[in-house]
Short mmCIF file of C-alpha atoms in Angstrom, two decimals:
data_model
loop_
_atom_site.label_atom_id
_atom_site.label_comp_id
_atom_site.label_asym_id
_atom_site.label_seq_id
_atom_site.Cartn_x
_atom_site.Cartn_y
_atom_site.Cartn_z
CA MET A 1 -8.02 8.57 14.86
CA LYS A 2 -10.20 7.07 12.11
CA LEU A 3 -10.31 3.27 11.84
CA GLY A 4 -11.60 1.75 8.63
CA ALA A 5 -10.82 -0.47 5.66
CA TYR A 6 -9.44 -0.42 2.15
CA THR A 7 -12.38 -1.71 0.14
CA ALA A 8 -10.52 -3.71 -2.54
CA CYS A 9 -11.42 -6.95 -0.76
CA LEU A 10 -15.12 -6.13 -1.37
CA HIS A 11 -14.90 -5.24 -5.06
CA ASP A 12 -17.54 -7.90 -5.78
CA ARG A 13 -20.03 -5.85 -3.72
CA SER A 14 -21.59 -2.52 -4.56
CA LEU A 15 -20.23 0.60 -2.89
CA ASP A 16 -23.38 1.04 -0.81
CA GLU A 17 -23.27 -2.58 0.39
CA THR A 18 -19.57 -2.21 1.16
CA LEU A 19 -20.12 0.92 3.26
CA LYS A 20 -22.95 -0.83 5.11
CA ILE A 21 -20.62 -3.74 5.94
CA LEU A 22 -17.95 -1.37 7.25
CA GLY A 23 -20.48 0.40 9.45
CA GLU A 24 -21.79 -2.88 10.85
CA LEU A 25 -18.21 -3.78 11.81
CA GLY A 26 -17.88 -0.56 13.81
CA LEU A 27 -15.56 1.12 11.30
CA THR A 28 -15.83 4.77 10.27
CA SER A 29 -13.26 5.16 7.46
CA ALA A 30 -12.92 3.90 3.89
CA GLU A 31 -10.10 3.91 1.35
CA ILE A 32 -11.14 3.44 -2.29
CA ASN A 33 -9.07 2.11 -5.20
CA THR A 34 -8.74 4.40 -8.21
CA GLY A 35 -6.41 2.51 -10.57
CA GLY A 36 -2.96 0.97 -10.75
CA PHE A 37 -2.72 -2.79 -10.32
CA ILE A 38 -6.47 -3.35 -9.95
CA GLY A 39 -9.73 -1.79 -11.09
CA ALA A 40 -11.87 0.92 -9.54
CA PRO A 41 -15.45 -0.37 -9.25
CA HIS A 42 -16.22 1.69 -6.13
CA ILE A 43 -15.74 5.13 -7.71
CA PRO A 44 -17.14 6.64 -10.95
CA ILE A 45 -13.96 8.51 -11.84
CA ASP A 46 -15.10 10.03 -15.13
CA ASP A 47 -18.32 11.34 -13.57
CA ILE A 48 -16.45 12.84 -10.63
CA LEU A 49 -14.00 14.59 -12.94
CA ALA A 50 -16.84 16.01 -15.03
CA SER A 51 -19.57 16.99 -12.59
CA SER A 52 -19.84 18.74 -9.24
CA ALA A 53 -23.26 17.12 -8.81
CA ALA A 54 -21.67 13.69 -9.21
CA ARG A 55 -19.07 14.59 -6.59
CA GLU A 56 -21.76 15.72 -4.14
CA ASP A 57 -23.77 12.56 -4.75
CA TYR A 58 -20.72 10.36 -4.25
CA LEU A 59 -19.66 11.97 -0.99
CA GLY A 60 -23.29 11.93 0.18
CA ARG A 61 -23.32 8.14 0.01
CA PHE A 62 -20.44 8.04 2.50
CA ALA A 63 -22.10 10.58 4.78
CA GLN A 64 -25.36 8.64 4.75
CA ALA A 65 -23.48 5.48 5.79
CA GLY A 66 -21.58 7.28 8.55
CA ILE A 67 -18.25 6.58 6.83
CA THR A 68 -15.51 9.10 6.01
CA LEU A 69 -13.62 8.78 2.73
CA THR A 70 -10.09 9.10 4.08
CA GLY A 71 -7.97 7.98 1.15
CA LEU A 72 -7.72 7.05 -2.51
CA ASN A 73 -5.45 4.11 -3.36
CA VAL A 74 -3.61 3.83 -6.67
CA ASN A 75 -0.91 1.26 -5.92
CA GLY A 76 0.96 0.26 -9.05
CA ASN A 77 4.35 0.69 -10.69
CA PRO A 78 4.40 4.15 -12.29
CA LEU A 79 8.12 3.72 -13.13
CA ASN A 80 7.78 0.37 -14.90
CA PRO A 81 9.71 0.50 -18.20
CA ASP A 82 7.09 -1.79 -19.80
CA PRO A 83 5.17 0.62 -22.08
CA LEU A 84 1.96 -1.27 -21.36
CA VAL A 85 2.27 -0.73 -17.60
CA GLY A 86 4.37 2.22 -16.39
CA PRO A 87 2.70 5.01 -18.40
CA ARG A 88 -0.79 3.83 -17.48
CA HIS A 89 0.00 3.54 -13.77
CA ALA A 90 1.67 6.96 -13.85
CA ALA A 91 -1.41 8.45 -15.54
CA ASP A 92 -3.62 6.80 -12.91
CA LEU A 93 -1.59 8.45 -10.16
CA ARG A 94 -1.77 11.90 -11.76
CA ARG A 95 -5.50 11.50 -12.32
CA THR A 96 -6.05 10.33 -8.75
CA ILE A 97 -4.41 13.47 -7.40
CA GLU A 98 -6.91 15.49 -9.44
CA VAL A 99 -9.83 13.37 -8.21
CA ALA A 100 -8.69 13.68 -4.59
CA ALA A 101 -8.52 17.46 -4.86
CA LEU A 102 -12.04 17.64 -6.33
CA LEU A 103 -13.43 15.41 -3.57
CA GLY A 104 -11.54 17.11 -0.76
CA VAL A 105 -9.72 13.87 0.09
CA LYS A 106 -6.30 14.70 1.52
CA ARG A 107 -4.51 11.35 1.18
CA VAL A 108 -3.49 9.37 -1.91
CA VAL A 109 -1.82 6.00 -1.30
CA THR A 110 0.61 4.59 -3.86
CA MET A 111 4.00 2.93 -4.33
CA SER A 112 7.23 4.61 -5.40
CA GLY A 113 7.59 2.36 -8.42
CA LEU A 114 10.58 0.48 -9.79
CA PRO A 115 12.39 1.31 -13.07
CA GLY A 116 14.52 -0.85 -15.29
CA GLY A 117 18.21 -1.20 -14.57
CA HIS A 118 19.51 0.83 -17.52
CA PRO A 119 18.28 3.07 -20.34
CA GLY A 120 16.24 1.00 -22.77
CA ALA A 121 15.43 -1.76 -20.27
CA SER A 122 12.04 -3.42 -20.70
CA THR A 123 11.60 -4.98 -17.24
CA ALA A 124 11.86 -3.57 -13.73
CA ASN A 125 14.98 -4.44 -11.72
CA TRP A 126 15.06 -4.53 -7.90
CA VAL A 127 18.53 -4.25 -6.36
CA VAL A 128 18.31 -5.26 -2.72
CA ASN A 129 21.95 -5.90 -1.73
CA PRO A 130 24.34 -3.81 -3.86
CA TRP A 131 27.66 -5.24 -2.69
CA ASP A 132 29.07 -5.10 -6.26
CA SER A 133 29.61 -1.63 -7.77
CA GLN A 134 27.60 -2.53 -10.89
CA TRP A 135 24.47 -2.55 -8.78
CA LEU A 136 25.22 0.90 -7.43
CA ASP A 137 25.40 1.94 -11.09
CA VAL A 138 21.91 0.49 -11.53
CA LEU A 139 20.63 2.36 -8.47
CA ASP A 140 22.21 5.62 -9.65
CA HIS A 141 20.33 5.30 -12.93
CA GLN A 142 17.06 4.35 -11.26
CA TRP A 143 17.14 7.17 -8.75
CA ASN A 144 18.82 10.02 -10.59
CA GLU A 145 17.55 9.49 -14.11
CA VAL A 146 14.06 8.09 -13.48
CA ALA A 147 12.63 8.29 -9.97
CA VAL A 148 13.74 11.75 -8.86
CA PRO A 149 12.46 13.62 -11.95
CA PHE A 150 9.16 11.71 -11.85
CA TRP A 151 8.60 12.30 -8.15
CA ARG A 152 9.54 15.98 -8.35
CA ASP A 153 6.64 16.35 -10.78
CA ILE A 154 4.29 14.38 -8.50
CA GLN A 155 5.37 16.49 -5.52
CA ALA A 156 4.52 19.67 -7.46
CA ARG A 157 1.12 18.32 -8.49
CA ALA A 158 0.35 17.20 -4.94
CA ALA A 159 1.37 20.55 -3.46
CA ASP A 160 -0.82 22.42 -5.96
CA ALA A 161 -3.73 20.14 -5.09
CA ASP A 162 -3.08 20.25 -1.32
CA VAL A 163 -3.00 16.44 -1.26
CA LYS A 164 -0.48 14.27 0.61
CA ILE A 165 1.00 11.33 -1.31
CA CYS A 166 1.44 8.35 1.02
CA ILE A 167 3.98 5.82 -0.23
CA GLU A 168 3.59 2.22 0.86
CA MET A 169 7.10 0.99 1.65
CA HIS A 170 6.84 -2.17 -0.40
CA PRO A 171 9.60 -4.55 -1.60
CA HIS A 172 10.20 -4.58 -5.36
CA ASN A 173 10.01 -0.78 -5.24
CA LEU A 174 12.78 1.77 -4.87
CA VAL A 175 11.13 2.84 -1.62
CA PHE A 176 10.75 -0.22 0.61
CA ASN A 177 12.00 0.89 4.06
CA PRO A 178 12.45 4.09 6.11
CA PRO A 179 15.88 5.05 4.66
CA THR A 180 14.67 4.81 1.06
CA LEU A 181 11.53 6.79 1.95
CA GLN A 182 13.70 9.51 3.45
CA ARG A 183 16.00 9.44 0.43
CA LEU A 184 13.08 10.10 -1.92
CA VAL A 185 11.77 12.95 0.21
CA GLU A 186 15.22 14.54 0.54
CA GLN A 187 16.20 14.21 -3.12
CA THR A 188 12.92 15.72 -4.34
CA ASN A 189 12.65 18.38 -1.59
CA ALA A 190 9.18 16.99 -0.97
CA THR A 191 6.63 18.60 1.32
CA HIS A 192 3.65 16.51 0.18
CA VAL A 193 5.25 13.07 -0.17
CA GLY A 194 5.61 10.77 2.84
CA ALA A 195 4.77 7.31 4.14
CA GLU A 196 1.76 5.09 4.32
CA MET A 197 2.81 3.00 7.30
CA ASP A 198 1.89 -0.60 6.45
CA PRO A 199 3.54 -2.82 9.08
CA SER A 200 3.02 -6.05 7.15
CA HIS A 201 5.90 -5.43 4.71
CA LEU A 202 8.18 -4.17 7.46
CA PHE A 203 7.71 -7.19 9.73
CA TRP A 204 9.24 -9.72 7.34
CA GLN A 205 12.19 -7.43 6.63
CA GLY A 206 13.00 -7.44 10.36
CA ILE A 207 11.94 -3.80 10.82
CA ASP A 208 10.07 -2.74 13.96
CA PRO A 209 7.07 -0.72 12.69
CA VAL A 210 6.74 1.24 15.95
CA ALA A 211 10.39 2.27 15.76
CA ALA A 212 9.85 3.15 12.10
CA VAL A 213 6.92 5.45 12.99
CA GLU A 214 8.96 7.14 15.70
CA HIS A 215 11.93 7.52 13.34
CA LEU A 216 9.93 8.99 10.43
CA GLY A 217 7.69 11.15 12.61
CA ASP A 218 5.83 13.76 10.58
CA LEU A 219 6.65 11.91 7.36
CA VAL A 220 3.99 9.34 8.32
CA PHE A 221 0.76 10.57 6.72
CA HIS A 222 -1.51 7.50 6.69
CA ALA A 223 -1.50 3.86 7.83
CA ALA A 224 -2.66 0.38 6.91
CA ALA A 225 -3.74 -2.35 9.29
CA LYS A 226 -2.37 -5.61 7.93
CA ASP A 227 -0.50 -8.23 9.91
CA THR A 228 2.21 -10.73 8.99
CA ARG A 229 2.83 -14.13 10.52
CA ILE A 230 6.50 -15.13 10.55
CA ASN A 231 6.74 -18.91 10.17
CA GLU A 232 9.98 -19.44 12.06
CA ALA A 233 10.51 -23.09 11.09
CA ASN A 234 10.32 -22.17 7.41
CA VAL A 235 12.50 -19.08 7.86
CA ARG A 236 15.25 -21.30 9.27
CA LEU A 237 15.29 -23.22 5.98
CA PHE A 238 14.28 -20.71 3.33
CA GLY A 239 15.03 -17.26 4.77
CA VAL A 240 12.80 -14.27 4.08
CA LEU A 241 14.17 -13.59 0.58
CA ASP A 242 12.31 -16.53 -0.90
CA ASP A 243 11.94 -17.10 -4.66
CA ARG A 244 9.81 -20.27 -4.54
CA PHE A 245 6.77 -18.54 -6.04
CA THR A 246 5.10 -20.22 -9.03
CA ARG A 247 2.98 -18.99 -11.93
CA THR A 248 -0.79 -19.09 -11.50
CA PRO A 249 -2.22 -21.41 -14.18
CA ALA A 250 -4.30 -19.69 -16.84
CA ASP A 251 -7.35 -21.80 -16.01
CA ARG A 252 -7.34 -20.32 -12.49
CA ASN A 253 -7.80 -16.77 -13.85
CA PRO A 254 -4.63 -15.15 -12.49
CA LEU A 255 -5.02 -11.52 -11.44
CA ASN A 256 -3.67 -9.24 -14.15
CA LEU A 257 -1.27 -6.60 -12.81
CA GLY A 258 -0.88 -4.71 -16.09
CA GLY A 259 0.31 -5.71 -19.55
CA ARG A 260 1.31 -9.38 -19.55
CA ASN A 261 2.01 -9.43 -15.81
CA THR A 262 -0.03 -11.58 -13.42
CA LEU A 263 -0.02 -12.35 -9.69
CA ASN A 264 1.97 -15.46 -8.82
CA GLN A 265 1.16 -18.19 -6.29
CA TRP A 266 2.83 -18.22 -2.89
CA PRO A 267 5.05 -21.13 -1.79
CA SER A 268 3.21 -23.94 -0.02
CA ARG A 269 5.46 -23.53 3.03
CA PRO A 270 5.96 -19.77 3.18
CA SER A 271 8.52 -18.15 5.42
CA TRP A 272 5.94 -15.47 6.14
CA GLN A 273 2.36 -14.71 5.11
CA PHE A 274 -0.13 -11.88 5.40
CA VAL A 275 -2.82 -12.41 8.03
CA ALA A 276 -5.61 -10.41 9.62
CA VAL A 277 -4.84 -7.93 12.39
CA GLY A 278 -3.94 -9.81 15.57
CA ARG A 279 -3.21 -13.15 13.86
CA GLY A 280 0.49 -12.46 13.52
CA HIS A 281 1.19 -10.03 16.39
CA GLY A 282 -0.87 -9.56 19.53
CA ILE A 283 -2.98 -6.57 20.50
CA GLU A 284 -0.97 -5.68 23.61
CA GLU A 285 2.32 -6.85 22.08
CA PHE A 286 2.13 -4.73 18.94
CA TRP A 287 -1.16 -3.24 17.77
CA ALA A 288 -1.88 -0.98 20.75
CA PRO A 289 1.69 0.44 20.79
CA PHE A 290 1.50 0.90 17.01
CA LEU A 291 -1.72 2.93 17.27
CA ARG A 292 -0.28 5.00 20.11
CA ALA A 293 2.79 5.80 17.99
CA LEU A 294 0.62 6.83 15.03
CA HIS A 295 -1.62 8.92 17.29
CA ALA A 296 1.42 10.77 18.61
CA VAL A 297 2.28 11.79 15.04
CA ASP A 298 -1.29 12.74 14.05
CA PRO A 299 -4.34 12.21 16.28
CA ASP A 300 -6.57 12.35 13.18
CA MET A 301 -4.63 9.76 11.17
CA ALA A 302 -6.64 7.16 9.28
CA VAL A 303 -5.72 3.50 9.80
CA ASN A 304 -7.41 1.30 7.21
CA ILE A 305 -7.55 -2.50 7.26
CA GLU A 306 -6.13 -4.23 4.20
CA HIS A 307 -7.49 -7.77 4.15
CA GLU A 308 -5.18 -10.28 2.42
CA ASP A 309 -5.50 -13.23 4.80
CA THR A 310 -6.05 -16.20 2.48
CA GLU A 311 -7.06 -18.42 5.41
CA LEU A 312 -10.20 -16.33 5.99
CA ASP A 313 -12.96 -15.29 3.61
CA GLN A 314 -13.58 -11.63 2.88
CA ILE A 315 -16.19 -10.99 5.56
CA GLU A 316 -14.72 -13.13 8.33
CA GLY A 317 -11.28 -11.71 7.67
CA LEU A 318 -12.58 -8.15 7.85
CA ARG A 319 -14.56 -8.98 10.99
CA GLN A 320 -11.58 -10.42 12.83
CA ALA A 321 -9.36 -7.54 11.73
CA ALA A 322 -11.95 -4.94 12.75
CA ASP A 323 -12.60 -6.54 16.14
CA ASN A 324 -8.89 -6.67 16.92
CA LEU A 325 -8.15 -3.18 15.59
CA LEU A 326 -10.95 -1.67 17.65
CA ALA A 327 -9.75 -3.60 20.71
CA ALA A 328 -6.23 -2.27 20.12
CA ALA A 329 -7.56 1.28 19.92
CA ARG A 330 -9.34 0.83 23.26
CA ALA A 331 -6.19 -0.65 24.80
CA ALA A 332 -4.13 2.23 23.40
CA GLY A 333 -6.59 4.84 24.65
CA VAL A 334 -6.91 6.50 21.23
#
C-alpha cells in the first residue's frame, strides 16, 4: 500500500519543494492536479504531451525524491451545461487520460459530473430525494441522455489507454454514493471506471466507508485520506442537508471553479466539516479498519491525503494527517 498526498494544498510551492515535504513526512506517493476546478502548477502538461524527454525528466524528479506518482486528479464537472465550464472540464478529463497513459500512471481521479435538469438547461441540477415523479423525469434525462453516453466514451478511452478512472463519490454529482457508482458502471458496461474511496463525503451522508469498500470490492481503485467531524449539536438543529452557505466577497478573492462560479463560504456553525486524518474519527476506531479493507481489495492501492482542514495551516495539517495515517497503517499491519 502506498501512502501519500494530493498536492493541491501545496500549489504555492514548487513541485520539487512539494516532493521534498512529502518525503520528510514519511510519505511515498503523490497525486497531481491536471485541470478541472483548479489549476495544474505541478505538471507541465503541454511539454509532457509533446516530448518523451520531458516525460522522462518529469518522472525522474519523483524518482529522485523517492516518491511514486500514483494518480492524476482532474476533479470538475464535465457534464455542466454551462458552456464555459462543462466542455472545458470534459476536455481536461480526456486530456488527462492521454497524459496518464504517456506517463504510465494507472489512476485518474475525477467526479461523475452533474447535468442540467432538462434539454437546454444552463445550470446543473442535483436531485437528492426524488419522491415526486417529476424528479425521476429529471434523473432519466440526466442519466440516459447525458451521463451514460459521455461515460461510455470515457470508458472506451480509458480502456484503450489502460488507465482506471476513479470517481470520487461527491454530493452535487450524479455519482455520490455506492448505488449511484454501481449504476454508472452497470449502465456503461464499464471495465475501467470505478471508485476513488474518499470517506469524508460518505461520513456526513451516514454511510460507513468500511462497509462501502467491502460492498464495492474490486470497483474500488484508489483512495483519499480525508476525515470529517460531525458536529452533533449542530446536526440536531440544522441536519446534514444544510443550505446556510454564503457567497465569498469579491475582495476576499473567491476561488474560481469555472466560468462565473466561485467557492462559497461555509456556515459559521457547520453540521459537519472536513478535518485532518484522525481529527474526526480515531485511528483504531476507523482509520486502521479502513486501510485493512482497502488492502484486502488491492494491497498496492494508493491512499493519498487530501488536506482541507481550515483549522490547520497547510504544513501542520499535512503533518498531522501523515502522522495519523502512518500510525493507522502500522496498527492495521499493512
